[in-house]
Short mmCIF file of C-alpha atoms in Angstrom, two decimals:
data_model
loop_
_atom_site.label_atom_id
_atom_site.label_comp_id
_atom_site.label_asym_id
_atom_site.label_seq_id
_atom_site.Cartn_x
_atom_site.Cartn_y
_atom_site.Cartn_z
CA MET A 1 -28.08 -14.31 -4.74
CA ASP A 2 -24.33 -13.91 -4.16
CA LYS A 3 -22.71 -16.04 -1.48
CA VAL A 4 -21.87 -13.93 1.58
CA LEU A 5 -18.36 -14.25 3.02
CA ASN A 6 -17.91 -13.73 6.76
CA ILE A 7 -14.94 -11.62 7.80
CA GLY A 8 -13.10 -11.21 11.07
CA ILE A 9 -10.73 -8.28 11.60
CA ALA A 10 -7.76 -8.40 13.96
CA GLY A 11 -7.21 -4.86 15.21
CA PHE A 12 -9.38 -1.79 14.85
CA GLY A 13 -6.99 1.13 14.74
CA MET A 14 -6.86 3.58 11.85
CA SER A 15 -6.46 0.89 9.22
CA GLY A 16 -9.37 -1.19 10.49
CA GLN A 17 -11.57 1.87 10.95
CA ILE A 18 -10.73 3.66 7.68
CA PHE A 19 -9.52 1.16 5.09
CA HIS A 20 -11.22 -2.13 5.96
CA GLY A 21 -14.38 -1.70 8.03
CA PRO A 22 -16.13 0.83 5.74
CA PHE A 23 -15.46 -1.14 2.55
CA ILE A 24 -16.51 -4.47 4.06
CA ASP A 25 -19.67 -2.86 5.48
CA ASN A 26 -20.42 -1.23 2.12
CA ASP A 27 -20.25 -4.51 0.14
CA LYS A 28 -23.24 -6.79 0.71
CA ARG A 29 -21.20 -9.80 -0.42
CA PHE A 30 -19.31 -9.54 2.88
CA ASN A 31 -20.42 -9.71 6.49
CA LEU A 32 -18.18 -8.16 9.14
CA LYS A 33 -18.88 -10.73 11.84
CA LYS A 34 -16.12 -10.40 14.44
CA VAL A 35 -13.43 -7.91 15.43
CA TYR A 36 -10.54 -8.65 17.76
CA GLU A 37 -9.90 -5.70 20.09
CA ARG A 38 -7.84 -6.28 23.21
CA THR A 39 -9.52 -3.67 25.44
CA THR A 40 -11.79 -1.34 23.45
CA THR A 41 -15.13 -1.76 21.65
CA LYS A 42 -14.67 0.77 18.84
CA SER A 43 -15.92 -1.61 16.18
CA LYS A 44 -19.14 -2.30 18.10
CA GLU A 45 -19.73 1.44 18.48
CA LYS A 46 -19.40 1.90 14.72
CA TYR A 47 -21.14 -1.31 13.60
CA ASN A 48 -23.61 -2.46 16.23
CA TYR A 49 -24.00 -5.90 14.64
CA VAL A 50 -20.34 -6.82 15.18
CA GLU A 51 -19.16 -9.27 17.84
CA VAL A 52 -16.07 -8.03 19.70
CA VAL A 53 -13.66 -10.79 20.77
CA ARG A 54 -10.68 -10.56 23.12
CA SER A 55 -8.33 -13.13 21.62
CA ILE A 56 -7.04 -13.63 18.08
CA GLU A 57 -8.00 -17.30 18.24
CA GLU A 58 -11.69 -16.38 18.48
CA LEU A 59 -11.47 -15.19 14.86
CA PHE A 60 -10.64 -18.71 13.72
CA THR A 61 -14.07 -20.26 14.27
CA ASP A 62 -15.86 -22.22 11.54
CA ASP A 63 -18.12 -19.35 10.51
CA ILE A 64 -15.25 -17.02 9.49
CA ASP A 65 -14.13 -17.19 5.85
CA ILE A 66 -11.50 -14.43 5.83
CA VAL A 67 -9.30 -13.01 8.58
CA VAL A 68 -7.97 -9.46 8.09
CA ILE A 69 -4.74 -8.71 9.96
CA SER A 70 -4.76 -4.99 10.77
CA THR A 71 -2.45 -4.83 13.78
CA PRO A 72 1.05 -3.35 14.33
CA ASN A 73 3.67 -4.44 11.80
CA ASN A 74 5.63 -6.71 14.12
CA THR A 75 2.53 -8.89 14.71
CA HIS A 76 1.64 -9.47 11.06
CA TYR A 77 3.70 -12.62 10.55
CA ASP A 78 2.62 -14.32 13.78
CA TYR A 79 -1.08 -13.55 13.38
CA ALA A 80 -1.16 -14.38 9.67
CA LYS A 81 0.60 -17.69 10.31
CA LYS A 82 -1.89 -18.60 13.05
CA ALA A 83 -4.83 -17.76 10.80
CA LEU A 84 -3.46 -19.76 7.86
CA LEU A 85 -2.72 -22.77 10.05
CA ALA A 86 -6.30 -22.52 11.33
CA GLY A 87 -7.47 -22.90 7.72
CA LYS A 88 -8.49 -19.30 7.09
CA ASN A 89 -8.05 -17.13 4.02
CA VAL A 90 -5.98 -14.12 5.06
CA ILE A 91 -5.75 -10.45 4.14
CA VAL A 92 -2.76 -8.86 5.84
CA GLU A 93 -1.82 -5.20 6.00
CA LYS A 94 1.44 -4.13 4.42
CA PRO A 95 4.14 -5.06 5.13
CA PHE A 96 2.82 -8.61 5.36
CA SER A 97 5.94 -9.59 7.30
CA ILE A 98 9.14 -7.89 8.39
CA THR A 99 11.60 -10.20 6.61
CA THR A 100 11.59 -12.10 3.34
CA SER A 101 12.17 -15.39 5.16
CA GLU A 102 8.97 -14.89 7.17
CA GLY A 103 7.11 -13.79 4.06
CA ARG A 104 8.25 -16.86 2.11
CA GLU A 105 7.05 -19.09 4.95
CA LEU A 106 3.58 -17.51 4.91
CA ILE A 107 3.30 -17.92 1.14
CA ASP A 108 4.35 -21.57 1.38
CA ILE A 109 1.77 -22.29 4.11
CA ALA A 110 -0.98 -20.64 2.06
CA ASN A 111 -0.03 -22.54 -1.10
CA LYS A 112 0.26 -25.88 0.71
CA ASN A 113 -3.23 -25.49 2.19
CA ASN A 114 -4.86 -23.94 -0.90
CA LEU A 115 -5.66 -20.74 1.00
CA MET A 116 -5.66 -17.11 -0.08
CA LEU A 117 -2.91 -14.84 1.21
CA ALA A 118 -3.60 -11.28 0.04
CA VAL A 119 -1.54 -8.22 0.94
CA TYR A 120 -3.35 -4.91 1.37
CA GLN A 121 -1.36 -2.62 -0.92
CA ASN A 122 -4.24 -0.19 -1.42
CA ARG A 123 -2.08 2.55 -2.96
CA ARG A 124 -2.19 0.69 -6.26
CA PHE A 125 -5.77 1.99 -6.37
CA ASP A 126 -4.80 5.64 -5.87
CA GLY A 127 -6.12 7.68 -8.78
CA ASP A 128 -2.91 9.63 -9.23
CA PHE A 129 -0.85 6.45 -9.33
CA MET A 130 -3.19 4.80 -11.82
CA THR A 131 -2.83 7.93 -13.96
CA VAL A 132 0.97 7.95 -13.98
CA LYS A 133 0.91 4.20 -14.69
CA SER A 134 -1.34 4.77 -17.71
CA ILE A 135 1.01 7.48 -18.99
CA ALA A 136 4.02 5.19 -18.54
CA GLU A 137 2.28 2.44 -20.50
CA SER A 138 0.92 4.74 -23.23
CA GLY A 139 4.25 5.19 -25.01
CA LYS A 140 3.70 8.94 -25.40
CA LEU A 141 6.93 9.77 -23.58
CA GLY A 142 9.02 7.38 -25.66
CA GLU A 143 11.75 5.40 -23.95
CA LEU A 144 11.39 6.04 -20.22
CA LEU A 145 14.46 7.42 -18.45
CA ASP A 146 13.50 8.51 -14.93
CA TYR A 147 10.57 8.19 -12.52
CA GLU A 148 10.23 10.18 -9.32
CA CYS A 149 7.74 9.82 -6.50
CA ARG A 150 7.71 12.05 -3.43
CA TYR A 151 5.51 11.10 -0.47
CA GLU A 152 5.83 14.14 1.75
CA ARG A 153 4.00 15.92 4.50
CA PHE A 154 4.78 18.36 7.28
CA ALA A 155 4.47 16.50 10.58
CA PRO A 156 7.56 17.40 12.62
CA ASN A 157 6.31 16.08 15.95
CA LYS A 158 6.61 12.58 17.33
CA ASN A 159 3.89 10.15 16.18
CA LYS A 160 1.24 9.58 18.85
CA LYS A 161 1.05 5.91 17.87
CA VAL A 162 3.63 4.53 20.28
CA TRP A 163 4.42 1.38 18.28
CA LYS A 164 5.37 3.46 15.24
CA GLU A 165 8.04 5.28 17.25
CA GLU A 166 9.69 2.19 18.75
CA ASN A 167 13.14 1.75 17.23
CA ILE A 168 12.67 -1.90 16.25
CA LEU A 169 12.71 -3.71 12.93
CA GLY A 170 9.47 -3.04 11.08
CA THR A 171 8.87 0.53 12.25
CA GLY A 172 9.76 3.83 10.63
CA SER A 173 8.70 5.41 7.37
CA LEU A 174 10.50 2.91 5.11
CA TYR A 175 8.23 0.11 6.35
CA ASP A 176 5.21 2.43 6.57
CA LEU A 177 5.14 4.79 3.57
CA GLY A 178 8.08 3.24 1.74
CA VAL A 179 6.27 -0.06 1.25
CA HIS A 180 3.57 1.80 -0.70
CA ILE A 181 5.73 3.78 -3.10
CA ILE A 182 8.22 0.95 -3.64
CA ASP A 183 5.27 -1.31 -4.50
CA GLN A 184 3.90 1.30 -6.90
CA ALA A 185 7.20 1.63 -8.76
CA TYR A 186 7.64 -2.15 -8.78
CA SER A 187 4.15 -2.68 -10.21
CA ILE A 188 4.97 -0.45 -13.21
CA PHE A 189 8.65 -1.14 -13.85
CA GLY A 190 9.31 -4.51 -12.22
CA LYS A 191 12.11 -5.55 -9.92
CA PRO A 192 15.28 -3.46 -10.22
CA SER A 193 18.78 -4.87 -10.57
CA GLU A 194 20.30 -2.66 -7.86
CA ILE A 195 19.27 -0.53 -4.90
CA TYR A 196 20.94 2.52 -3.40
CA CYS A 197 19.31 4.02 -0.31
CA GLN A 198 19.84 6.63 2.39
CA LEU A 199 17.81 6.50 5.61
CA ARG A 200 17.64 9.37 8.09
CA ASN A 201 15.99 10.44 11.32
CA GLN A 202 14.99 14.13 11.40
CA LYS A 203 12.22 14.42 13.98
CA GLU A 204 13.21 15.54 17.45
CA GLU A 205 12.43 13.14 20.31
CA SER A 206 12.26 10.23 17.87
CA SER A 207 14.85 7.67 16.83
CA VAL A 208 13.11 5.86 13.97
CA VAL A 209 13.65 6.41 10.24
CA ASP A 210 11.43 9.27 9.06
CA ASN A 211 13.24 10.34 5.88
CA PHE A 212 14.47 8.19 3.02
CA THR A 213 15.72 8.36 -0.53
CA VAL A 214 15.56 5.14 -2.52
CA HIS A 215 17.09 4.67 -5.97
CA MET A 216 15.75 1.65 -7.87
CA ILE A 217 18.31 1.09 -10.64
CA TYR A 218 17.58 -1.00 -13.73
CA ASN A 219 19.93 -2.70 -16.20
CA ASN A 220 18.67 -0.59 -19.13
CA GLY A 221 19.73 2.64 -17.39
CA PHE A 222 16.24 3.53 -16.15
CA ARG A 223 16.03 4.76 -12.56
CA ALA A 224 13.12 5.21 -10.15
CA THR A 225 13.82 7.62 -7.29
CA LEU A 226 11.54 7.55 -4.26
CA TYR A 227 11.65 10.17 -1.53
CA SER A 228 9.76 10.65 1.71
CA SER A 229 9.98 13.32 4.39
CA PHE A 230 7.92 14.61 7.30
CA MET A 231 9.62 18.01 7.07
CA ALA A 232 8.17 19.18 3.75
CA LYS A 233 6.41 22.49 4.33
CA GLU A 234 6.42 23.29 0.60
CA LYS A 235 4.75 21.21 -2.10
CA PHE A 236 6.79 19.31 -4.66
CA PRO A 237 5.44 17.17 -7.51
CA HIS A 238 4.05 13.91 -6.18
CA TYR A 239 4.96 12.13 -9.42
CA ALA A 240 7.29 12.97 -12.29
CA LEU A 241 8.01 10.74 -15.27
CA TYR A 242 10.62 11.56 -17.92
CA GLY A 243 11.16 9.98 -21.33
CA ARG A 244 13.02 10.73 -24.55
CA LYS A 245 9.92 12.35 -26.05
CA GLY A 246 8.54 14.25 -23.08
CA ALA A 247 7.55 14.41 -19.44
CA PHE A 248 4.55 14.06 -17.12
CA VAL A 249 4.27 15.89 -13.79
CA LYS A 250 1.53 15.53 -11.17
CA TYR A 251 1.02 17.54 -7.97
CA GLY A 252 -1.26 16.63 -5.09
CA MET A 253 -2.07 13.35 -3.35
CA ASP A 254 -4.94 10.93 -3.87
CA MET A 255 -7.75 12.16 -1.60
CA GLN A 256 -9.45 8.90 -0.63
CA GLU A 257 -7.71 8.57 2.74
CA GLU A 258 -8.33 12.20 3.67
CA ARG A 259 -12.01 11.91 2.75
CA LEU A 260 -12.49 8.59 4.53
CA VAL A 261 -10.95 10.05 7.70
CA SER A 262 -13.38 12.97 7.47
CA GLY A 263 -16.29 10.50 7.41
CA MET A 264 -17.07 10.15 3.70
CA LYS A 265 -18.52 6.75 2.80
CA PRO A 266 -17.12 4.39 0.13
CA SER A 267 -20.47 4.68 -1.68
CA ASP A 268 -19.97 8.43 -2.23
CA CYS A 269 -19.22 8.99 -5.92
CA VAL A 270 -16.84 11.84 -5.05
CA LEU A 271 -14.54 9.70 -2.88
CA GLY A 272 -11.90 8.87 -5.49
CA LYS A 273 -12.19 11.99 -7.67
CA ASP A 274 -9.28 14.40 -7.86
CA ILE A 275 -9.67 18.17 -7.82
CA GLU A 276 -8.96 19.84 -11.16
CA GLU A 277 -6.16 22.04 -9.85
CA ASN A 278 -4.18 18.86 -9.10
CA TYR A 279 -4.57 17.32 -12.56
CA GLY A 280 -1.23 16.37 -14.09
CA LYS A 281 0.44 17.93 -17.12
CA ILE A 282 2.02 16.09 -20.02
CA ASN A 283 4.48 17.75 -22.39
CA TYR A 284 5.61 15.58 -25.31
CA THR A 285 6.43 15.45 -29.01
CA ASP A 286 3.96 13.39 -31.06
CA GLU A 287 4.67 11.17 -34.09
CA ASN A 288 4.31 14.17 -36.41
CA GLY A 289 6.90 16.22 -34.55
CA ASN A 290 4.33 18.47 -32.90
CA ASP A 291 4.93 19.63 -29.34
CA ILE A 292 1.85 18.80 -27.26
CA ILE A 293 1.11 20.22 -23.81
CA GLU A 294 -2.05 18.87 -22.19
CA LYS A 295 -3.74 18.71 -18.82
CA VAL A 296 -4.41 15.08 -17.85
CA GLU A 297 -7.57 14.35 -15.88
CA THR A 298 -6.80 12.05 -12.97
CA ILE A 299 -8.25 8.55 -13.13
CA VAL A 300 -10.82 8.02 -10.37
CA GLY A 301 -9.25 6.13 -7.47
CA ASP A 302 -11.13 3.25 -5.87
CA TYR A 303 -9.95 1.28 -2.84
CA GLY A 304 -13.13 -0.77 -3.17
CA LYS A 305 -11.51 -2.59 -6.10
CA PHE A 306 -9.33 -4.46 -3.62
CA TYR A 307 -12.25 -6.15 -1.90
CA ASP A 308 -14.04 -6.70 -5.21
CA ASN A 309 -10.97 -8.64 -6.37
CA ILE A 310 -10.87 -10.59 -3.08
CA TYR A 311 -14.46 -11.73 -3.48
CA ASN A 312 -14.02 -12.72 -7.12
CA HIS A 313 -10.79 -14.56 -6.31
CA ILE A 314 -12.41 -16.73 -3.64
CA ILE A 315 -15.76 -17.29 -5.36
CA ASN A 316 -14.91 -17.15 -9.07
CA GLY A 317 -11.20 -18.00 -9.18
CA GLU A 318 -10.13 -14.55 -10.41
CA GLU A 319 -6.40 -13.92 -10.19
CA LEU A 320 -5.33 -11.77 -7.25
CA TYR A 321 -4.53 -8.25 -8.38
CA ILE A 322 -1.73 -8.03 -5.80
CA LYS A 323 0.07 -11.36 -5.66
CA PRO A 324 1.93 -12.39 -2.49
CA ASP A 325 5.11 -13.07 -4.48
CA GLU A 326 5.04 -9.43 -5.58
CA ALA A 327 4.77 -8.32 -1.95
CA LEU A 328 7.73 -10.60 -1.22
CA ASP A 329 9.76 -8.84 -3.93
CA VAL A 330 8.92 -5.51 -2.28
CA LEU A 331 10.20 -6.86 1.05
CA SER A 332 13.44 -7.91 -0.64
CA ILE A 333 13.84 -4.34 -1.90
CA ILE A 334 13.27 -2.98 1.61
CA GLU A 335 15.90 -5.35 3.00
CA ALA A 336 18.29 -4.15 0.28
CA CYS A 337 17.52 -0.53 1.26
CA ILE A 338 18.51 -1.21 4.86
CA GLU A 339 21.70 -2.98 3.77
CA SER A 340 22.57 -0.19 1.32
CA ASP A 341 22.19 2.49 3.97
CA LYS A 342 24.28 0.50 6.43
CA LYS A 343 27.10 -0.17 3.95
CA GLY A 344 26.85 3.09 2.00
CA CYS A 345 26.87 1.40 -1.39
CA ARG A 346 24.68 -0.13 -4.09
CA ILE A 347 23.18 -3.53 -3.37
CA LYS A 348 22.53 -6.01 -6.17
CA LEU A 349 19.24 -7.91 -6.13
#
């Protein structure tokens, strides 16, 4: 029988309710034992076996193997540090800290104490992203020239989550959505040599960044362009990849989040499946000089792979799929984005 790992979650907002709780509950190798909620009992209402605690320190008891930090961004560093110093393995929501100096400190504490520090970059397990990654690695497009990712929606009104609208370091769409799509590009193409970025605020009654364009520039001439807006009423391609031999274009977003919010369970075989009308299209010239145009079925997404990797890392020594040093590189790119926007020029990394 597999060893069962006890988990405590700090925070039970959307992330705790949608991305962590259901997957922990669905995997019998984990036991969701405690949840830290300051005033509510939402976790107890959803999972009647859970113990609700009122202080973060109550998650650090001997019977907890892993602490999940799922609280507002500006608390991630403090809570993760406390958990690590208490001897706990830690999963922390992205961004795992606000600055690279804080992130480096957390990594050093984890390494010194032989503890796991895992960053929840679940968008690496989006089916559409895994599909574009497979195309990039297939060689069908020849030498790659440009990559584009657009993370857009139409949500012109102020966010109801108050902490997301506070104009402080760590809020705004660059730290929220940007972390995801920067991490995706980084995981395919590596760390760029330069960054050029423009940050904007477009929503009325809000002062935080809600629109950005990020150019990740590489020494070989390749460029990844990442764009996010809350004012996109029309649909644009979510991904586009261009090479010397062809191109790949993909519309539509991975549907796991939408389906989880609607109540679908992680055990449902439909959860990570794309709809056919959103399948991507590849147009390329093969080795015989033939022009090939094909529909590309989307790889099935699976956020459950994150927790599967966590279990196998702790119990079997499997390498973390998302390494903390990679998350630190992503933070360095975000810091370069902020500096680039402020100075209006390219920033070398």
